PDB file of N, CA and C in Angstrom:
ATOM      1  N   MET I   1     106.894 150.896  26.787  1.00  0.00           N
ATOM      2  CA  MET I   1     107.109 149.071  26.148  1.00  0.00           C
ATOM      3  C   MET I   1     105.726 147.531  27.086  1.00  0.00           C
ATOM      4  N   LYS I   2     105.882 146.864  26.328  1.00  0.00           N
ATOM      5  CA  LYS I   2     104.891 146.486  27.132  1.00  0.00           C
ATOM      6  C   LYS I   2     105.097 145.157  28.196  1.00  0.00           C
ATOM      7  N   THR I   3     104.723 144.942  29.341  1.00  0.00           N
ATOM      8  CA  THR I   3     104.960 144.296  29.567  1.00  0.00           C
ATOM      9  C   THR I   3     104.862 143.093  29.995  1.00  0.00           C
ATOM     10  N   LEU I   4     104.878 141.724  30.849  1.00  0.00           N
ATOM     11  CA  LEU I   4     104.618 140.395  30.293  1.00  0.00           C
ATOM     12  C   LEU I   4     104.118 139.870  31.670  1.00  0.00           C
ATOM     13  N   VAL I   5     103.837 139.150  32.135  1.00  0.00           N
ATOM     14  CA  VAL I   5     102.949 138.962  33.452  1.00  0.00           C
ATOM     15  C   VAL I   5     102.740 137.261  33.013  1.00  0.00           C
ATOM     16  N   VAL I   6     103.108 136.575  33.402  1.00  0.00           N
ATOM     17  CA  VAL I   6     103.801 134.858  32.995  1.00  0.00           C
ATOM     18  C   VAL I   6     102.825 134.118  34.515  1.00  0.00           C
ATOM     19  N   GLY I   7     101.490 133.211  34.507  1.00  0.00           N
ATOM     20  CA  GLY I   7     100.928 132.980  34.780  1.00  0.00           C
ATOM     21  C   GLY I   7      99.418 133.521  34.763  1.00  0.00           C
ATOM     22  N   ALA I   8      98.580 133.002  34.828  1.00  0.00           N
ATOM     23  CA  ALA I   8      97.200 133.989  35.004  1.00  0.00           C
ATOM     24  C   ALA I   8      95.975 132.749  35.562  1.00  0.00           C
ATOM     25  N   GLY I   9      97.124 132.284  37.450  1.00  0.00           N
ATOM     26  CA  GLY I   9      95.555 132.468  38.326  1.00  0.00           C
ATOM     27  C   GLY I   9      95.335 133.416  38.944  1.00  0.00           C
ATOM     28  N   ARG I  10      94.802 133.253  39.676  1.00  0.00           N
ATOM     29  CA  ARG I  10      94.195 134.727  40.459  1.00  0.00           C
ATOM     30  C   ARG I  10      95.537 135.840  40.831  1.00  0.00           C
ATOM     31  N   THR I  11      96.516 135.767  41.393  1.00  0.00           N
ATOM     32  CA  THR I  11      97.642 136.236  41.774  1.00  0.00           C
ATOM     33  C   THR I  11      98.114 136.850  39.872  1.00  0.00           C
ATOM     34  N   GLY I  12      98.245 136.637  39.386  1.00  0.00           N
ATOM     35  CA  GLY I  12      98.854 137.175  38.160  1.00  0.00           C
ATOM     36  C   GLY I  12      97.192 137.696  37.770  1.00  0.00           C
ATOM     37  N   ILE I  13      96.174 138.156  37.348  1.00  0.00           N
ATOM     38  CA  ILE I  13      95.570 138.612  37.267  1.00  0.00           C
ATOM     39  C   ILE I  13      95.718 139.347  37.810  1.00  0.00           C
ATOM     40  N   ALA I  14      95.680 139.761  39.001  1.00  0.00           N
ATOM     41  CA  ALA I  14      95.723 140.990  39.875  1.00  0.00           C
ATOM     42  C   ALA I  14      96.534 141.288  39.512  1.00  0.00           C
ATOM     43  N   VAL I  15      97.790 141.701  39.417  1.00  0.00           N
ATOM     44  CA  VAL I  15      99.246 142.550  38.435  1.00  0.00           C
ATOM     45  C   VAL I  15      99.139 142.746  37.228  1.00  0.00           C
ATOM     46  N   ALA I  16      98.138 141.657  36.940  1.00  0.00           N
ATOM     47  CA  ALA I  16      97.511 142.820  34.935  1.00  0.00           C
ATOM     48  C   ALA I  16      96.565 143.608  35.158  1.00  0.00           C
ATOM     49  N   ASN I  17      95.520 143.471  36.793  1.00  0.00           N
ATOM     50  CA  ASN I  17      95.326 144.691  36.444  1.00  0.00           C
ATOM     51  C   ASN I  17      94.884 145.796  37.335  1.00  0.00           C
ATOM     52  N   ARG I  18      96.120 145.802  37.839  1.00  0.00           N
ATOM     53  CA  ARG I  18      96.497 146.275  38.458  1.00  0.00           C
ATOM     54  C   ARG I  18      97.535 147.658  37.210  1.00  0.00           C
ATOM     55  N   LEU I  19      98.651 146.836  36.340  1.00  0.00           N
ATOM     56  CA  LEU I  19      99.828 147.274  35.972  1.00  0.00           C
ATOM     57  C   LEU I  19      97.928 148.211  34.778  1.00  0.00           C
ATOM     58  N   ARG I  20      97.467 147.336  34.942  1.00  0.00           N
ATOM     59  CA  ARG I  20      96.639 147.969  33.505  1.00  0.00           C
ATOM     60  C   ARG I  20      96.134 149.529  33.829  1.00  0.00           C
ATOM     61  N   SER I  21      95.900 149.783  35.178  1.00  0.00           N
ATOM     62  CA  SER I  21      95.171 150.817  36.046  1.00  0.00           C
ATOM     63  C   SER I  21      96.283 151.645  36.454  1.00  0.00           C
ATOM     64  N   PHE I  22      97.286 151.288  35.822  1.00  0.00           N
ATOM     65  CA  PHE I  22      99.302 152.284  35.644  1.00  0.00           C
ATOM     66  C   PHE I  22      98.535 152.617  34.871  1.00  0.00           C
ATOM     67  N   GLY I  23      97.344 152.233  33.912  1.00  0.00           N
ATOM     68  CA  GLY I  23      98.017 152.182  31.535  1.00  0.00           C
ATOM     69  C   GLY I  23      98.949 151.576  31.367  1.00  0.00           C
ATOM     70  N   GLU I  24      99.229 151.084  32.257  1.00  0.00           N
ATOM     71  CA  GLU I  24     100.546 150.211  31.272  1.00  0.00           C
ATOM     72  C   GLU I  24      99.759 149.149  29.786  1.00  0.00           C
ATOM     73  N   ASP I  25     100.029 149.007  28.904  1.00  0.00           N
ATOM     74  CA  ASP I  25     100.600 147.695  28.016  1.00  0.00           C
ATOM     75  C   ASP I  25     100.893 146.837  28.380  1.00  0.00           C
ATOM     76  N   VAL I  26     100.070 145.642  28.620  1.00  0.00           N
ATOM     77  CA  VAL I  26     100.527 144.365  29.298  1.00  0.00           C
ATOM     78  C   VAL I  26      99.901 142.865  28.725  1.00  0.00           C
ATOM     79  N   THR I  27     100.643 142.165  28.779  1.00  0.00           N
ATOM     80  CA  THR I  27     100.265 140.749  27.844  1.00  0.00           C
ATOM     81  C   THR I  27     100.596 139.739  29.023  1.00  0.00           C
ATOM     82  N   ILE I  28      99.191 139.292  29.205  1.00  0.00           N
ATOM     83  CA  ILE I  28      99.463 137.713  30.471  1.00  0.00           C
ATOM     84  C   ILE I  28      99.238 136.686  29.345  1.00  0.00           C
ATOM     85  N   THR I  29      99.309 135.838  30.129  1.00  0.00           N
ATOM     86  CA  THR I  29     100.119 134.319  29.537  1.00  0.00           C
ATOM     87  C   THR I  29     100.331 133.191  30.118  1.00  0.00           C
ATOM     88  N   ASP I  30      99.583 132.065  30.177  1.00  0.00           N
ATOM     89  CA  ASP I  30      99.736 130.830  31.222  1.00  0.00           C
ATOM     90  C   ASP I  30      99.373 129.468  29.803  1.00  0.00           C
ATOM     91  N   ALA I  31     100.575 128.507  29.885  1.00  0.00           N
ATOM     92  CA  ALA I  31     100.439 127.316  29.559  1.00  0.00           C
ATOM     93  C   ALA I  31      99.002 126.528  29.465  1.00  0.00           C
ATOM     94  N   ARG I  32      98.679 127.022  30.709  1.00  0.00           N
ATOM     95  CA  ARG I  32      96.998 125.895  30.580  1.00  0.00           C
ATOM     96  C   ARG I  32      96.151 127.686  28.949  1.00  0.00           C
ATOM     97  N   SER I  33      95.315 126.386  28.777  1.00  0.00           N
ATOM     98  CA  SER I  33      94.172 126.796  27.760  1.00  0.00           C
ATOM     99  C   SER I  33      93.174 127.642  28.785  1.00  0.00           C
ATOM    100  N   ALA I  34      92.216 128.118  28.192  1.00  0.00           N
ATOM    101  CA  ALA I  34      90.855 129.343  28.628  1.00  0.00           C
ATOM    102  C   ALA I  34      90.846 128.480  29.390  1.00  0.00           C
ATOM    103  N   HIS I  35      90.305 128.025  28.892  1.00  0.00           N
ATOM    104  CA  HIS I  35      88.933 126.530  29.130  1.00  0.00           C
ATOM    105  C   HIS I  35      89.330 126.150  30.491  1.00  0.00           C
ATOM    106  N   GLU I  36      90.703 125.125  30.878  1.00  0.00           N
ATOM    107  CA  GLU I  36      90.904 125.124  31.951  1.00  0.00           C
ATOM    108  C   GLU I  36      91.662 126.470  32.882  1.00  0.00           C
ATOM    109  N   LEU I  37      91.858 127.298  32.581  1.00  0.00           N
ATOM    110  CA  LEU I  37      91.762 128.824  33.881  1.00  0.00           C
ATOM    111  C   LEU I  37      90.619 128.916  34.591  1.00  0.00           C
ATOM    112  N   GLY I  38      89.420 128.661  33.414  1.00  0.00           N
ATOM    113  CA  GLY I  38      88.164 128.720  34.037  1.00  0.00           C
ATOM    114  C   GLY I  38      87.675 129.734  34.613  1.00  0.00           C
ATOM    115  N   ALA I  39      87.119 130.400  35.529  1.00  0.00           N
ATOM    116  CA  ALA I  39      86.388 131.336  35.715  1.00  0.00           C
ATOM    117  C   ALA I  39      87.201 132.643  36.216  1.00  0.00           C
ATOM    118  N   ASP I  40      88.477 132.320  36.743  1.00  0.00           N
ATOM    119  CA  ASP I  40      89.661 133.010  37.057  1.00  0.00           C
ATOM    120  C   ASP I  40      89.467 134.551  35.932  1.00  0.00           C
ATOM    121  N   ILE I  41      89.689 133.654  34.574  1.00  0.00           N
ATOM    122  CA  ILE I  41      89.965 134.396  33.406  1.00  0.00           C
ATOM    123  C   ILE I  41      88.805 136.004  33.267  1.00  0.00           C
ATOM    124  N   GLN I  42      87.643 135.141  33.871  1.00  0.00           N
ATOM    125  CA  GLN I  42      86.779 136.404  33.601  1.00  0.00           C
ATOM    126  C   GLN I  42      87.389 137.999  34.194  1.00  0.00           C
ATOM    127  N   LYS I  43      87.850 137.886  35.481  1.00  0.00           N
ATOM    128  CA  LYS I  43      88.158 139.043  36.315  1.00  0.00           C
ATOM    129  C   LYS I  43      88.880 139.869  36.175  1.00  0.00           C
ATOM    130  N   LEU I  44      90.158 138.988  34.442  1.00  0.00           N
ATOM    131  CA  LEU I  44      90.888 140.389  34.513  1.00  0.00           C
ATOM    132  C   LEU I  44      90.217 141.940  33.570  1.00  0.00           C
ATOM    133  N   ASN I  45      90.532 142.383  34.250  1.00  0.00           N
ATOM    134  CA  ASN I  45      89.836 143.982  33.260  1.00  0.00           C
ATOM    135  C   ASN I  45      90.385 143.847  32.013  1.00  0.00           C
ATOM    136  N   GLY I  46      89.164 144.288  31.366  1.00  0.00           N
ATOM    137  CA  GLY I  46      90.162 144.934  29.816  1.00  0.00           C
ATOM    138  C   GLY I  46      91.143 145.808  29.344  1.00  0.00           C
ATOM    139  N   GLY I  47      91.183 145.066  28.364  1.00  0.00           N
ATOM    140  CA  GLY I  47      92.867 145.937  27.636  1.00  0.00           C
ATOM    141  C   GLY I  47      94.201 145.072  27.937  1.00  0.00           C
ATOM    142  N   ALA I  48      94.201 143.534  28.345  1.00  0.00           N
ATOM    143  CA  ALA I  48      95.472 142.916  28.815  1.00  0.00           C
ATOM    144  C   ALA I  48      95.579 141.737  27.300  1.00  0.00           C
ATOM    145  N   GLU I  49      96.109 141.976  26.630  1.00  0.00           N
ATOM    146  CA  GLU I  49      96.419 140.804  25.823  1.00  0.00           C
ATOM    147  C   GLU I  49      96.324 139.846  26.480  1.00  0.00           C
ATOM    148  N   THR I  50      95.979 138.869  26.208  1.00  0.00           N
ATOM    149  CA  THR I  50      95.710 137.447  26.225  1.00  0.00           C
ATOM    150  C   THR I  50      96.363 136.829  26.080  1.00  0.00           C
ATOM    151  N   VAL I  51      97.400 135.635  25.824  1.00  0.00           N
ATOM    152  CA  VAL I  51      97.986 134.513  25.293  1.00  0.00           C
ATOM    153  C   VAL I  51      97.803 133.257  25.853  1.00  0.00           C
ATOM    154  N   PHE I  52      97.170 132.221  25.794  1.00  0.00           N
ATOM    155  CA  PHE I  52      96.688 130.917  26.961  1.00  0.00           C
ATOM    156  C   PHE I  52      97.348 130.371  25.907  1.00  0.00           C
ATOM    157  N   GLY I  53      97.531 128.949  26.526  1.00  0.00           N
ATOM    158  CA  GLY I  53      97.718 126.757  26.030  1.00  0.00           C
ATOM    159  C   GLY I  53      98.814 127.613  25.323  1.00  0.00           C
ATOM    160  N   GLY I  54      99.636 128.163  25.682  1.00  0.00           N
ATOM    161  CA  GLY I  54     101.067 128.020  25.383  1.00  0.00           C
ATOM    162  C   GLY I  54     101.945 129.080  25.054  1.00  0.00           C
ATOM    163  N   HIS I  55     103.170 129.519  25.083  1.00  0.00           N
ATOM    164  CA  HIS I  55     104.276 130.585  25.450  1.00  0.00           C
ATOM    165  C   HIS I  55     104.412 131.502  23.949  1.00  0.00           C
ATOM    166  N   GLU I  56     104.704 130.244  22.552  1.00  0.00           N
ATOM    167  CA  GLU I  56     105.668 130.945  22.021  1.00  0.00           C
ATOM    168  C   GLU I  56     104.867 132.053  20.892  1.00  0.00           C
ATOM    169  N   LYS I  57     103.785 132.519  20.895  1.00  0.00           N
ATOM    170  CA  LYS I  57     103.222 133.434  20.526  1.00  0.00           C
ATOM    171  C   LYS I  57     104.137 134.850  21.289  1.00  0.00           C
ATOM    172  N   VAL I  58     104.576 134.187  23.071  1.00  0.00           N
ATOM    173  CA  VAL I  58     104.795 135.380  23.586  1.00  0.00           C
ATOM    174  C   VAL I  58     106.594 136.194  23.729  1.00  0.00           C
ATOM    175  N   MET I  59     107.106 134.310  23.330  1.00  0.00           N
ATOM    176  CA  MET I  59     108.009 134.945  22.626  1.00  0.00           C
ATOM    177  C   MET I  59     108.985 134.500  21.835  1.00  0.00           C
ATOM    178  N   ASN I  60     107.556 135.309  20.409  1.00  0.00           N
ATOM    179  CA  ASN I  60     108.334 136.361  19.670  1.00  0.00           C
ATOM    180  C   ASN I  60     108.090 138.001  19.773  1.00  0.00           C
ATOM    181  N   ALA I  61     107.501 138.482  20.570  1.00  0.00           N
ATOM    182  CA  ALA I  61     107.020 139.134  20.872  1.00  0.00           C
ATOM    183  C   ALA I  61     107.848 140.534  21.907  1.00  0.00           C
ATOM    184  N   GLU I  62     108.186 141.798  21.884  1.00  0.00           N
ATOM    185  CA  GLU I  62     108.805 142.729  22.587  1.00  0.00           C
ATOM    186  C   GLU I  62     108.497 143.089  23.793  1.00  0.00           C
ATOM    187  N   PHE I  63     108.800 143.303  25.299  1.00  0.00           N
ATOM    188  CA  PHE I  63     108.844 143.298  26.625  1.00  0.00           C
ATOM    189  C   PHE I  63     109.555 143.689  27.466  1.00  0.00           C
ATOM    190  N   GLY I  64     109.657 145.027  28.029  1.00  0.00           N
ATOM    191  CA  GLY I  64     110.560 145.779  29.058  1.00  0.00           C
ATOM    192  C   GLY I  64     109.972 144.984  30.279  1.00  0.00           C
ATOM    193  N   LEU I  65     109.739 144.100  30.387  1.00  0.00           N
ATOM    194  CA  LEU I  65     109.505 143.287  32.008  1.00  0.00           C
ATOM    195  C   LEU I  65     108.216 142.737  32.026  1.00  0.00           C
ATOM    196  N   VAL I  66     109.392 141.048  32.525  1.00  0.00           N
ATOM    197  CA  VAL I  66     108.192 140.425  32.857  1.00  0.00           C
ATOM    198  C   VAL I  66     108.327 139.579  34.383  1.00  0.00           C
ATOM    199  N   ILE I  67     106.645 139.369  34.537  1.00  0.00           N
ATOM    200  CA  ILE I  67     106.902 139.566  35.773  1.00  0.00           C
ATOM    201  C   ILE I  67     106.250 137.838  36.353  1.00  0.00           C
ATOM    202  N   THR I  68     106.231 136.997  37.215  1.00  0.00           N
ATOM    203  CA  THR I  68     106.171 136.082  36.570  1.00  0.00           C
ATOM    204  C   THR I  68     105.090 135.383  38.517  1.00  0.00           C
ATOM    205  N   SER I  69     104.356 134.472  38.145  1.00  0.00           N
ATOM    206  CA  SER I  69     103.909 133.802  39.252  1.00  0.00           C
ATOM    207  C   SER I  69     104.385 133.169  40.045  1.00  0.00           C
ATOM    208  N   PRO I  70     104.644 133.335  41.341  1.00  0.00           N
ATOM    209  CA  PRO I  70     105.423 131.880  41.933  1.00  0.00           C
ATOM    210  C   PRO I  70     105.550 130.905  41.896  1.00  0.00           C
ATOM    211  N   GLY I  71     103.997 130.545  40.785  1.00  0.00           N
ATOM    212  CA  GLY I  71     103.499 129.060  40.233  1.00  0.00           C
ATOM    213  C   GLY I  71     104.667 128.676  39.233  1.00  0.00           C
ATOM    214  N   VAL I  72     105.008 129.349  38.546  1.00  0.00           N
ATOM    215  CA  VAL I  72     105.941 128.714  37.747  1.00  0.00           C
ATOM    216  C   VAL I  72     107.583 128.604  38.248  1.00  0.00           C
ATOM    217  N   PRO I  73     108.221 127.578  37.542  1.00  0.00           N
ATOM    218  CA  PRO I  73     109.726 127.755  38.505  1.00  0.00           C
ATOM    219  C   PRO I  73     110.074 128.429  37.505  1.00  0.00           C
ATOM    220  N   TRP I  74     111.488 128.838  38.424  1.00  0.00           N
ATOM    221  CA  TRP I  74     112.316 129.865  38.250  1.00  0.00           C
ATOM    222  C   TRP I  74     113.399 129.898  36.976  1.00  0.00           C
ATOM    223  N   ASP I  75     113.974 128.431  37.035  1.00  0.00           N
ATOM    224  CA  ASP I  75     114.518 128.043  35.835  1.00  0.00           C
ATOM    225  C   ASP I  75     113.994 127.234  34.821  1.00  0.00           C
ATOM    226  N   SER I  76     112.130 127.683  34.501  1.00  0.00           N
ATOM    227  CA  SER I  76     111.340 127.424  33.677  1.00  0.00           C
ATOM    228  C   SER I  76     112.156 128.018  32.242  1.00  0.00           C
ATOM    229  N   PRO I  77     111.918 126.698  31.212  1.00  0.00           N
ATOM    230  CA  PRO I  77     112.486 127.202  30.440  1.00  0.00           C
ATOM    231  C   PRO I  77     111.931 128.589  29.282  1.00  0.00           C
ATOM    232  N   LEU I  78     110.461 129.308  30.327  1.00  0.00           N
ATOM    233  CA  LEU I  78     110.335 130.689  29.347  1.00  0.00           C
ATOM    234  C   LEU I  78     111.115 131.858  29.963  1.00  0.00           C
ATOM    235  N   LEU I  79     111.094 131.134  31.465  1.00  0.00           N
ATOM    236  CA  LEU I  79     111.595 132.647  31.978  1.00  0.00           C
ATOM    237  C   LEU I  79     112.972 132.400  31.908  1.00  0.00           C
ATOM    238  N   ALA I  80     114.092 131.319  31.616  1.00  0.00           N
ATOM    239  CA  ALA I  80     115.172 131.311  30.822  1.00  0.00           C
ATOM    240  C   ALA I  80     115.420 132.069  29.949  1.00  0.00           C
ATOM    241  N   PHE I  81     114.648 132.018  28.741  1.00  0.00           N
ATOM    242  CA  PHE I  81     114.157 132.751  27.654  1.00  0.00           C
ATOM    243  C   PHE I  81     114.421 134.077  27.900  1.00  0.00           C
ATOM    244  N   PHE I  82     113.604 134.732  28.459  1.00  0.00           N
ATOM    245  CA  PHE I  82     113.752 135.705  28.839  1.00  0.00           C
ATOM    246  C   PHE I  82     114.922 136.395  29.142  1.00  0.00           C
ATOM    247  N   ARG I  83     115.615 135.945  30.382  1.00  0.00           N
ATOM    248  CA  ARG I  83     117.168 136.739  30.428  1.00  0.00           C
ATOM    249  C   ARG I  83     117.936 136.089  29.917  1.00  0.00           C
ATOM    250  N   GLN I  84     118.042 134.925  29.460  1.00  0.00           N
ATOM    251  CA  GLN I  84     118.807 135.179  28.235  1.00  0.00           C
ATOM    252  C   GLN I  84     118.747 136.163  27.462  1.00  0.00           C
ATOM    253  N   ASN I  85     118.088 136.235  26.756  1.00  0.00           N
ATOM    254  CA  ASN I  85     118.045 137.655  25.727  1.00  0.00           C
ATOM    255  C   ASN I  85     118.379 139.500  26.864  1.00  0.00           C
ATOM    256  N   GLY I  86     117.637 139.060  27.894  1.00  0.00           N
ATOM    257  CA  GLY I  86     118.751 140.355  28.833  1.00  0.00           C
ATOM    258  C   GLY I  86     117.449 141.374  29.268  1.00  0.00           C
ATOM    259  N   LEU I  87     116.133 140.910  29.202  1.00  0.00           N
ATOM    260  CA  LEU I  87     115.044 140.966  29.548  1.00  0.00           C
ATOM    261  C   LEU I  87     114.998 140.999  31.578  1.00  0.00           C
ATOM    262  N   PRO I  88     114.079 142.392  31.820  1.00  0.00           N
ATOM    263  CA  PRO I  88     114.441 141.829  33.585  1.00  0.00           C
ATOM    264  C   PRO I  88     113.160 140.978  34.302  1.00  0.00           C
ATOM    265  N   VAL I  89     113.749 139.585  34.413  1.00  0.00           N
ATOM    266  CA  VAL I  89     112.210 138.784  34.750  1.00  0.00           C
ATOM    267  C   VAL I  89     111.633 139.082  36.325  1.00  0.00           C
ATOM    268  N   ILE I  90     111.071 139.615  37.474  1.00  0.00           N
ATOM    269  CA  ILE I  90     110.793 139.929  38.639  1.00  0.00           C
ATOM    270  C   ILE I  90     110.205 138.896  39.611  1.00  0.00           C
ATOM    271  N   SER I  91     108.899 138.695  40.913  1.00  0.00           N
ATOM    272  CA  SER I  91     108.057 137.670  41.322  1.00  0.00           C
ATOM    273  C   SER I  91     107.522 139.127  40.673  1.00  0.00           C
ATOM    274  N   GLU I  92     106.174 138.406  41.461  1.00  0.00           N
ATOM    275  CA  GLU I  92     104.964 139.695  41.890  1.00  0.00           C
ATOM    276  C   GLU I  92     105.113 139.839  42.975  1.00  0.00           C
ATOM    277  N   ILE I  93     105.958 139.141  43.970  1.00  0.00           N
ATOM    278  CA  ILE I  93     106.359 140.070  45.189  1.00  0.00           C
ATOM    279  C   ILE I  93     106.708 140.348  45.153  1.00  0.00           C
ATOM    280  N   GLU I  94     107.850 140.946  43.758  1.00  0.00           N
ATOM    281  CA  GLU I  94     108.834 142.621  43.864  1.00  0.00           C
ATOM    282  C   GLU I  94     107.965 142.889  43.561  1.00  0.00           C
ATOM    283  N   PHE I  95     106.788 142.552  42.666  1.00  0.00           N
ATOM    284  CA  PHE I  95     106.100 144.387  42.003  1.00  0.00           C
ATOM    285  C   PHE I  95     105.373 144.465  42.824  1.00  0.00           C
ATOM    286  N   ALA I  96     105.016 143.787  44.016  1.00  0.00           N
ATOM    287  CA  ALA I  96     103.892 144.152  45.332  1.00  0.00           C
ATOM    288  C   ALA I  96     104.996 145.017  45.897  1.00  0.00           C
ATOM    289  N   PHE I  97     105.967 144.995  46.421  1.00  0.00           N
ATOM    290  CA  PHE I  97     107.346 145.476  47.425  1.00  0.00           C
ATOM    291  C   PHE I  97     107.660 146.509  46.369  1.00  0.00           C
ATOM    292  N   ARG I  98     107.936 146.375  44.945  1.00  0.00           N
ATOM    293  CA  ARG I  98     107.619 148.555  44.267  1.00  0.00           C
ATOM    294  C   ARG I  98     106.638 149.162  44.099  1.00  0.00           C
ATOM    295  N   HIS I  99     105.526 148.780  44.934  1.00  0.00           N
ATOM    296  CA  HIS I  99     104.401 149.020  44.074  1.00  0.00           C
ATOM    297  C   HIS I  99     103.401 149.256  45.532  1.00  0.00           C
TER     298      HIS I  99
END
């Protein structure tokens, strides 16, 4: 099952890259467009699906885990949607602790 990384800043990209190094199927999303994200997304290793400029597409996909950046409010509609649908939502810090 895919893992969704919410937030494509430096730490979100690092999490996505780490997951890919484990062979995980990863999608990374950010409300900002690729243009707004700038050079940071160039550090994203190949293989991760990207959804930038909004979250509508990821709300209709299936994921087994959602990992969120500290910059994304815990009570954001996106994270609330996933929690209400029974998906585990953890922070990048918890992910780092686990690995």
